[in-house]
XYZ file of C-alpha atoms in Angstrom:
629
model
C 104.084 117.009 136.724
C 105.690 114.784 134.385
C 104.386 111.797 132.769
C 100.723 111.726 133.332
C 100.807 111.515 137.537
C 98.678 113.596 139.131
C 101.330 116.812 141.111
C 101.255 117.787 144.538
C 99.954 120.419 146.055
C 103.658 121.813 146.044
C 104.013 121.486 142.717
C 101.570 122.232 140.258
C 97.648 122.347 142.040
C 94.545 121.535 140.564
C 92.877 124.518 139.772
C 95.626 125.727 138.118
C 96.297 122.971 135.728
C 92.139 123.399 134.973
C 92.884 127.595 134.789
C 94.918 126.476 132.008
C 92.982 123.778 130.710
C 89.861 126.140 129.795
C 92.739 128.741 128.487
C 94.188 125.939 126.160
C 90.004 124.821 125.439
C 88.881 128.798 124.537
C 91.701 129.531 122.141
C 91.093 128.881 118.512
C 93.263 126.322 117.780
C 90.924 124.029 119.716
C 87.357 126.036 120.255
C 86.617 125.327 116.724
C 86.475 121.428 117.880
C 84.078 120.030 119.925
C 85.315 116.769 119.433
C 89.234 117.391 120.208
C 88.438 119.436 123.378
C 86.255 116.681 124.665
C 88.892 114.722 124.351
C 91.910 116.963 126.062
C 88.715 117.853 129.079
C 88.878 114.118 129.510
C 91.626 112.538 129.923
C 93.363 115.688 131.597
C 90.613 115.088 134.262
C 91.460 111.035 135.247
C 94.817 112.519 134.882
C 94.060 114.604 137.390
C 91.817 112.126 139.734
C 94.754 109.803 139.607
C 93.369 107.642 136.577
C 96.338 108.364 133.765
C 97.253 104.545 134.291
C 93.708 103.498 132.726
C 94.151 105.538 130.050
C 93.681 103.126 127.326
C 92.656 103.288 123.459
C 89.362 101.132 123.995
C 88.024 103.075 126.955
C 88.705 106.130 125.147
C 86.825 104.761 122.126
C 84.248 104.039 124.401
C 84.114 107.660 127.095
C 85.224 109.929 124.354
C 84.463 108.912 121.398
C 80.639 106.861 121.691
C 82.234 103.843 120.514
C 80.270 100.479 121.213
C 81.613 97.708 123.406
C 82.907 95.928 120.115
C 84.730 98.591 119.181
C 88.381 97.624 117.642
C 91.094 99.854 118.725
C 93.228 97.902 115.845
C 90.669 98.586 112.585
C 88.985 101.863 113.898
C 92.146 104.477 114.981
C 89.868 107.686 116.005
C 91.989 107.545 119.400
C 95.189 107.276 117.414
C 94.115 109.912 114.970
C 92.764 112.560 117.496
C 95.168 111.988 119.690
C 97.560 113.087 116.598
C 95.980 116.132 116.299
C 95.540 117.384 119.982
C 99.528 117.067 120.112
C 99.610 119.384 116.880
C 97.264 121.776 118.562
C 99.139 122.311 121.390
C 102.155 122.817 119.667
C 99.714 125.745 117.962
C 98.984 127.046 121.271
C 101.860 126.967 122.905
C 103.803 128.658 119.730
C 100.589 131.754 119.836
C 98.293 132.714 122.144
C 99.960 130.335 125.242
C 103.461 131.343 124.586
C 103.703 133.231 127.932
C 101.986 130.623 129.721
C 103.243 129.944 133.154
C 101.753 126.232 132.695
C 102.169 123.796 129.928
C 100.306 120.746 128.945
C 101.683 118.853 125.919
C 100.391 114.814 125.264
C 103.485 112.978 124.549
C 103.702 110.307 121.469
C 103.266 106.342 123.077
C 100.495 107.230 125.944
C 97.170 108.898 126.359
C 98.477 111.093 129.293
C 98.763 113.906 129.617
C 102.523 115.879 130.480
C 101.761 118.661 132.541
C 104.971 120.997 133.849
C 105.767 124.198 134.838
C 107.130 126.310 132.295
C 110.769 127.792 134.140
C 111.027 130.995 135.215
C 113.327 132.506 133.017
C 112.056 130.954 129.425
C 109.165 133.071 130.241
C 109.595 134.750 127.188
C 110.783 132.206 124.324
C 108.582 129.914 122.957
C 107.405 127.019 125.180
C 110.169 124.087 124.892
C 107.964 120.935 124.893
C 108.428 117.529 123.824
C 105.485 117.735 120.968
C 105.827 116.561 117.416
C 108.038 118.275 114.763
C 106.503 120.495 112.143
C 107.181 118.910 109.787
C 107.990 115.835 109.776
C 110.643 113.708 108.758
C 110.771 111.703 105.283
C 108.830 108.286 105.680
C 110.825 104.849 104.411
C 110.908 105.529 100.823
C 108.010 103.574 99.516
C 105.250 105.410 101.544
C 104.964 108.208 99.881
C 103.479 106.042 96.732
C 99.751 106.201 98.783
C 99.791 109.114 96.766
C 98.494 107.086 94.369
C 96.591 104.925 96.390
C 93.774 104.572 93.896
C 93.084 104.888 90.802
C 90.357 106.851 90.857
C 92.550 109.903 93.246
C 94.531 110.549 90.306
C 91.427 112.405 88.917
C 89.320 113.704 91.994
C 91.618 117.493 91.831
C 90.490 117.223 87.747
C 87.354 116.794 88.179
C 86.442 118.632 91.163
C 87.548 121.643 90.704
C 89.174 118.358 107.900
C 87.255 118.217 109.667
C 90.240 120.240 111.720
C 90.145 123.248 109.599
C 91.223 127.208 110.670
C 87.810 128.866 111.493
C 88.442 132.898 111.543
C 86.079 132.981 114.774
C 84.230 135.777 116.695
C 84.085 135.873 120.692
C 84.583 133.127 122.328
C 85.570 130.903 119.594
C 82.736 130.530 117.398
C 82.374 130.955 113.972
C 82.173 133.794 112.475
C 79.301 136.153 112.438
C 79.098 137.122 109.361
C 79.454 133.641 107.744
C 77.141 131.287 106.147
C 76.087 128.359 104.213
C 73.175 127.550 101.591
C 71.817 124.855 102.172
C 70.408 122.290 99.468
C 67.518 123.760 98.521
C 64.545 121.017 98.398
C 62.481 120.778 95.636
C 58.128 120.538 96.242
C 57.218 119.734 92.153
C 55.283 117.907 91.488
C 58.310 116.847 88.583
C 61.282 114.948 90.288
C 62.812 115.654 87.375
C 62.984 119.636 88.672
C 65.692 118.074 90.711
C 68.085 119.986 88.767
C 66.078 123.331 88.571
C 66.351 123.610 92.444
C 69.506 122.643 92.285
C 70.461 124.906 90.231
C 68.942 128.026 91.876
C 70.582 126.484 95.482
C 73.977 127.321 93.424
C 73.174 130.540 91.638
C 72.040 131.933 94.918
C 75.371 130.641 96.991
C 76.816 131.588 94.220
C 75.260 135.764 93.981
C 76.532 135.013 98.526
C 79.970 135.034 97.245
C 79.883 138.268 95.906
C 79.298 140.307 99.636
C 82.215 141.864 100.972
C 82.763 140.360 104.436
C 80.638 137.356 104.371
C 82.089 134.049 104.119
C 80.732 131.775 102.063
C 80.827 127.420 101.913
C 80.864 126.370 98.889
C 78.205 124.092 97.592
C 80.113 120.495 98.197
C 80.091 120.470 101.012
C 76.865 122.161 101.443
C 75.345 119.253 99.172
C 76.358 117.029 102.508
C 73.541 117.589 104.382
C 70.963 116.864 101.183
C 67.807 114.591 102.466
C 69.124 114.701 105.908
C 67.336 115.200 109.036
C 70.045 117.208 111.451
C 70.195 119.790 114.014
C 70.861 123.415 112.816
C 73.324 123.448 115.788
C 75.219 120.288 114.591
C 75.488 121.688 110.632
C 76.668 125.159 112.184
C 79.153 123.242 114.246
C 79.888 121.074 111.037
C 80.707 123.519 108.668
C 81.652 126.491 110.827
C 79.024 128.654 110.104
C 76.742 131.541 112.294
C 74.131 131.255 109.981
C 71.980 128.773 108.437
C 69.808 129.319 104.293
C 67.192 126.864 103.825
C 64.254 126.849 100.939
C 62.682 125.019 98.634
C 61.573 125.788 95.093
C 58.080 124.743 93.625
C 58.348 124.484 89.206
C 54.421 124.654 87.408
C 54.864 125.885 83.941
C 56.798 129.209 83.919
C 56.072 130.394 87.199
C 58.122 129.486 90.521
C 57.688 129.537 94.155
C 60.534 129.809 96.281
C 60.656 129.938 100.210
C 63.786 130.555 101.961
C 64.334 131.226 105.948
C 67.584 132.209 107.826
C 68.840 130.658 110.565
C 71.293 131.276 113.248
C 73.101 128.419 114.384
C 73.560 129.056 117.867
C 69.681 128.533 118.641
C 67.580 127.625 115.382
C 66.624 131.495 116.085
C 65.015 132.264 112.695
C 66.086 135.587 111.301
C 64.853 136.369 108.079
C 62.314 134.825 105.676
C 60.267 135.386 102.898
C 58.141 133.871 99.833
C 58.696 134.378 96.642
C 56.176 134.481 93.104
C 57.757 135.031 90.322
C 57.871 133.925 86.958
C 61.250 131.837 86.035
C 62.133 134.268 83.545
C 62.529 135.551 86.942
C 65.046 134.405 87.994
C 67.807 135.783 88.489
C 66.280 139.007 89.562
C 64.778 137.226 92.769
C 68.313 135.452 93.554
C 69.400 139.110 93.726
C 67.239 140.230 95.968
C 68.072 137.282 98.479
C 71.408 137.529 98.571
C 70.954 141.383 99.189
C 68.264 140.500 101.629
C 71.022 137.966 103.614
C 73.852 140.358 103.501
C 71.887 143.499 105.404
C 71.231 140.554 108.010
C 75.216 140.409 108.627
C 76.627 144.016 109.746
C 79.749 145.417 107.806
C 78.620 142.900 104.560
C 78.053 144.411 101.303
C 75.556 143.771 99.280
C 76.909 141.331 96.111
C 77.988 144.902 93.174
C 75.474 144.998 90.378
C 76.032 143.103 87.381
C 76.933 144.502 84.240
C 74.865 142.244 82.960
C 72.651 138.439 83.110
C 74.698 135.743 82.403
C 72.494 135.065 79.475
C 68.953 136.341 78.406
C 67.284 134.051 77.563
C 65.457 131.862 79.753
C 65.704 128.444 77.688
C 69.292 128.787 77.915
C 69.261 128.989 81.556
C 67.697 126.194 81.909
C 69.695 123.915 79.669
C 72.229 125.056 81.556
C 71.018 124.121 85.176
C 70.207 120.713 83.869
C 73.878 121.034 82.594
C 75.452 121.191 85.817
C 73.079 119.126 87.782
C 74.189 116.059 84.893
C 78.283 117.221 85.464
C 77.728 116.837 89.053
C 76.413 113.026 88.590
C 79.980 112.392 87.529
C 78.972 108.819 85.721
C 80.158 108.973 82.764
C 77.187 108.977 80.247
C 75.727 111.664 82.928
C 78.689 114.209 81.584
C 78.427 113.158 78.041
C 74.468 114.210 78.722
C 75.880 117.125 80.538
C 78.713 118.126 77.609
C 75.335 118.262 75.179
C 73.033 119.979 77.168
C 76.128 122.747 77.710
C 75.955 122.991 73.942
C 72.293 122.890 73.494
C 72.589 126.523 75.592
C 75.273 127.820 73.627
C 73.086 126.620 70.455
C 70.381 129.648 72.089
C 72.700 131.688 73.488
C 76.340 132.162 71.296
C 77.105 134.802 73.680
C 76.696 132.618 76.805
C 80.350 132.442 79.035
C 79.881 130.646 81.061
C 78.005 127.036 79.214
C 81.293 127.499 77.363
C 82.885 127.512 81.263
C 81.383 124.282 81.939
C 81.615 122.515 78.749
C 85.123 123.041 78.738
C 84.846 121.240 82.306
C 82.651 118.603 80.400
C 84.477 117.445 78.027
C 87.592 117.326 80.723
C 86.183 115.458 83.047
C 84.861 112.505 80.630
C 88.842 111.581 81.994
C 87.408 111.147 85.401
C 84.893 109.647 84.267
C 85.856 107.204 83.156
C 88.970 106.734 85.730
C 91.020 107.303 81.978
C 92.934 110.070 80.847
C 92.274 108.625 77.354
C 88.995 109.926 77.595
C 89.749 113.180 78.760
C 89.393 115.962 75.257
C 91.971 118.300 76.157
C 92.032 119.694 73.048
C 87.950 120.727 72.787
C 87.726 121.477 76.853
C 90.820 124.211 76.087
C 88.781 126.279 73.101
C 86.275 126.436 75.722
C 87.386 127.236 78.625
C 89.748 130.464 75.899
C 85.998 130.310 74.207
C 84.683 131.118 77.890
C 87.659 133.705 78.624
C 87.024 135.917 75.324
C 83.057 136.498 76.736
C 83.776 136.746 80.299
C 87.498 137.328 81.093
C 86.762 137.057 85.087
C 85.775 133.622 85.320
C 87.121 131.503 87.520
C 86.453 128.311 86.261
C 87.920 128.465 82.844
C 91.438 129.682 85.023
C 91.965 126.793 86.435
C 90.684 124.749 83.865
C 93.662 126.596 81.554
C 95.636 126.417 85.269
C 95.605 122.372 84.371
C 96.457 121.913 81.781
C 99.111 124.388 81.164
C 100.768 121.938 84.132
C 99.299 118.519 83.185
C 99.231 118.872 79.150
C 101.986 121.439 78.571
C 104.347 121.140 82.116
C 104.663 124.971 81.657
C 104.174 125.891 85.217
C 104.628 129.561 85.224
C 101.193 130.143 82.384
C 99.591 127.787 85.496
C 100.690 129.728 87.703
C 99.296 132.420 86.070
C 96.114 131.445 85.954
C 95.787 129.448 89.625
C 95.931 133.514 90.038
C 93.787 134.744 88.339
C 91.249 132.507 89.125
C 92.316 133.034 92.828
C 91.197 136.525 92.208
C 87.707 135.990 90.496
C 86.574 135.533 94.553
C 87.194 133.311 96.960
C 87.162 129.755 95.364
C 88.560 126.494 97.117
C 89.308 125.205 93.845
C 91.532 127.379 92.376
C 93.066 127.719 96.655
C 93.573 123.821 95.584
C 94.462 124.229 91.490
C 97.626 126.254 93.251
C 98.805 124.384 96.078
C 99.290 121.388 94.016
C 101.160 123.613 91.289
C 103.430 124.548 94.574
C 103.326 121.340 96.279
C 105.001 119.415 93.351
C 107.722 122.370 93.270
C 108.391 121.052 96.975
C 106.938 125.027 98.054
C 105.409 123.255 100.804
C 104.953 125.945 103.160
C 103.273 128.031 100.714
C 101.068 125.103 99.706
C 99.709 123.969 103.027
C 98.389 127.441 103.756
C 96.020 127.452 100.082
C 95.417 124.093 101.539
C 94.589 125.147 104.564
C 92.398 127.662 102.946
C 90.660 125.378 100.715
C 89.986 124.059 103.591
C 87.644 126.713 104.896
C 85.579 127.600 101.936
C 84.814 123.498 101.444
C 85.479 121.698 104.433
C 83.546 118.555 104.265
C 83.903 118.330 99.851
C 84.472 114.393 99.436
C 86.024 114.994 96.572
C 88.083 118.285 98.435
C 89.021 116.335 101.370
C 90.794 113.022 99.484
C 92.951 115.473 96.673
C 94.115 117.867 100.256
C 95.236 114.472 101.328
C 96.931 113.624 99.126
C 98.618 116.960 98.604
C 99.043 116.746 102.577
C 100.959 113.369 101.495
C 103.122 115.178 99.376
C 104.139 117.917 101.841
C 105.240 115.493 104.600
C 102.045 115.633 106.945
C 100.458 112.316 107.256
C 99.138 113.625 109.719
C 96.422 115.826 108.362
C 96.064 113.707 105.576
C 95.088 111.022 108.030
C 92.347 113.732 108.783
C 91.189 114.109 105.900
C 90.538 110.884 104.659
C 88.915 109.130 107.798
C 86.109 112.987 107.166
C 85.725 111.226 103.995
C 85.517 107.506 105.813
C 82.956 109.032 108.996
C 80.660 109.998 105.949
C 81.813 108.015 102.971
C 83.207 104.115 105.203
C 82.749 102.508 101.335
C 84.668 105.121 98.975
C 87.752 102.750 97.531
C 90.474 105.675 97.405
C 89.957 107.217 101.122
C 90.061 103.092 102.082
C 93.049 102.903 99.622
C 94.770 105.757 100.992
C 93.710 105.095 104.402
C 95.896 101.327 104.355
C 98.621 103.087 103.161
C 98.956 105.425 106.130
C 97.823 102.673 108.378
C 101.064 100.935 106.779
C 103.513 103.920 107.151
C 102.331 104.183 110.724
C 104.140 100.421 111.395
C 101.003 98.180 111.220
C 101.485 96.096 107.946
C 98.723 93.544 109.285
C 95.713 96.610 108.935
C 96.624 97.605 105.852
C 96.631 93.867 103.994
C 92.932 93.599 105.499
C 91.751 96.158 104.556
C 93.397 95.934 100.920
C 92.153 92.728 100.396
C 88.879 94.030 101.341
C 88.545 96.383 98.518
C 89.849 93.919 95.978
C 87.044 92.112 96.547
C 84.889 94.687 94.871
C 87.406 96.465 93.503
C 90.143 94.107 91.204
C 92.395 96.964 90.334
C 93.254 98.234 92.947
C 95.494 94.824 93.228
C 98.427 97.080 91.812
C 97.837 99.127 95.185
C 98.367 95.627 96.738
C 100.796 94.884 95.077
C 103.153 97.915 95.982
C 102.185 96.988 99.687
C 104.070 93.942 99.186
C 107.078 94.760 97.409
C 107.425 97.890 100.326
C 107.459 94.998 102.878
C 110.711 92.613 100.131
C 107.651 89.938 99.089
C 109.586 90.940 95.576
C 108.127 87.973 93.834
C 104.484 88.561 95.263
C 104.080 91.694 93.787
C 105.333 90.248 90.430
C 102.495 87.484 90.494
C 99.823 90.010 90.809
C 100.611 92.457 88.792
C 101.574 89.657 85.855
C 98.511 90.354 83.871
C 98.182 93.934 84.335
C 100.836 94.259 83.398
C 101.324 92.235 79.841
C 97.929 94.684 78.545
C 99.018 97.683 79.918
C 97.937 99.624 76.274
C 94.354 98.431 76.702
C 94.055 98.330 80.140
C 92.087 101.193 83.456
C 95.474 101.470 85.943
C 97.481 103.866 85.303
C 101.082 103.658 84.216
C 102.065 105.535 87.607
C 100.716 103.120 89.751
C 103.630 99.680 87.817
C 106.286 102.013 88.978
C 105.547 102.183 92.119
C 105.450 98.885 92.775
C 109.179 98.695 90.445
C 109.926 101.592 93.161
C 109.243 99.750 95.878
C 111.976 96.994 95.093
C 114.204 99.534 94.425
C 113.900 98.779 90.406
C 115.044 101.306 89.094
C 115.598 100.668 85.441
C 111.498 99.713 85.855
C 110.234 102.492 87.506
C 111.656 105.193 85.413
C 109.966 102.990 82.146
C 106.313 103.276 83.574
C 107.132 106.655 84.767
C 108.364 108.027 81.214
C 104.138 105.683 80.045
C 102.685 107.952 82.833
C 104.211 111.570 81.560
C 103.266 110.352 77.939
C 99.491 109.968 78.513
C 100.089 112.969 80.550
C 98.783 111.172 84.037
C 98.541 113.659 86.376
C 100.412 111.402 89.243
C 103.784 112.156 86.585
C 103.425 115.911 88.006
C 104.598 114.492 91.948
C 108.009 112.857 91.300
C 110.245 115.579 92.045
C 108.590 115.291 96.071
C 107.432 111.804 96.518
C 109.925 109.692 98.137
C 109.402 106.720 96.634
C 111.276 107.924 93.679
C 113.341 110.042 96.689
C 117.052 107.695 96.110
C 116.853 107.327 92.173
C 116.718 111.542 91.505
C 120.279 111.108 90.455
C 119.584 108.567 88.273
C 120.106 109.853 84.247
C 117.351 108.276 83.600
C 115.054 109.795 86.042
C 116.616 113.234 86.026
C 115.996 113.256 81.846
C 112.471 112.532 82.887
C 112.056 115.801 85.530
C 113.789 117.920 82.563
C 110.905 116.588 79.862
C 108.689 117.815 82.596
C 110.404 121.095 83.417
C 110.343 119.737 87.094
C 114.246 120.781 87.731
C 115.258 123.359 89.887
């Protein structure tokens, strides 16, 4: 059977097709995604019923993805996005577990009716030869990959932070691994709402303790905190995070006493596995955290409890309290909050000058002042380096400090060898989505896309739903020539936070790449009403479409105040690159490098600059940043 028509009984029977469908849906590529499985099952069954011609985008939006009658495929790309993922998942399946299957199900581009065909007998020992997208798509037309820099803030998200399609290490029948857990934010039951920092800090530190348990997969904070304050079915939480268990609890603080209630639940049925109440002095908080982690570990056969720590991070209770306050402020991300975080980290250090984690936190706060202001001019580069080095002098295994020094080495010193060494040291400290993402960026900036992609996937496995991580992974996937994966990441952000400017602008450029300029421009016009700074990005889109004069008029005002404005120099470079103006592109990229903007690090692999790679000025710039091979 081909082209979506139901097979004749003499060719492939419906029972054979359904048997193959079940084999596909029970495989790793599909068992971890109910959404994709539902899509593939629906289109296959409709095709078998002779209704292949009715498989239109609008119908699929309503029947498969639960959209309402006002669903507009021109605005909501959910069907196209999921169809693309089904194609790649099928490719994964037939290149792996289904390599010898006698029947092949594929989803040809340009439609939603599956192609079902019998594998030629002589080809049973060879990889499936079916019409599927290439592993690495052809590079898009020059100019589109400037979506790497699709929003001013995206440039800093990787620095500040550290699909709904991710690779699960699946257990039997496609379930998440039995030894897997997410710690949801503990509820603050204290009479003082200001104690929220304390309950968040406790959640973070229990998560950290559990991450030291061998053979236990622990979901990162950023993903788990997506469920703060939400009433969600435990099974749905488990499905989205890809875990078999959830740890929840509450914290009630009164004076120097604290009451902690913790309970472990199985996500498959919501049953309780373990529960305990602790009533202690706040000075005993470290001991409680260790007890909880050890008790949890005993629920997972094969998991080994956290190794005994040689000493507490600090013996000073007040220093620890200042540290938790600072962590809470740093997570808020606003300029005033990050400034306050720096002050509170310093107070922790004043109380305990040997507090390594407080130095690491202060380094992050000083660095992230740039992220908070959306302008790298505010970054305290020297101060952050001093703090991170001091932290490592006290504790050589601190992942946060190694990640920070890796960042400085590549962004400010352009010392790629040292950056890679620091990133490796961060990875050696234990599972970390931040470290995986940092190392992935180093590899991708040097065109090592396959290796970089592997680390991006590991980042997804640890932190599948963290907003900043998804945004950054989307940008990295674009550089790595995988816009399909980029779209999935960005769509996941928009599904949860539809108003995030960075995600909306990136999706606009992905729409442009997919040949839908009207949709892209409409989205950008709406964004400009909320965030005027995106007009430079809109100008880059106009330049890409050949509307040079309009683009120049749009950027004129921002260009004239470039020294005092907040628009990245690299954004101006993208406008001129899309016009084919090499001289002005290089001029703005040189200014970007002068400011050590993150965007300048990708010039060797960004296809916006593909046609000028041999220009003497461009070569000199790559040499300056040490990006020449």
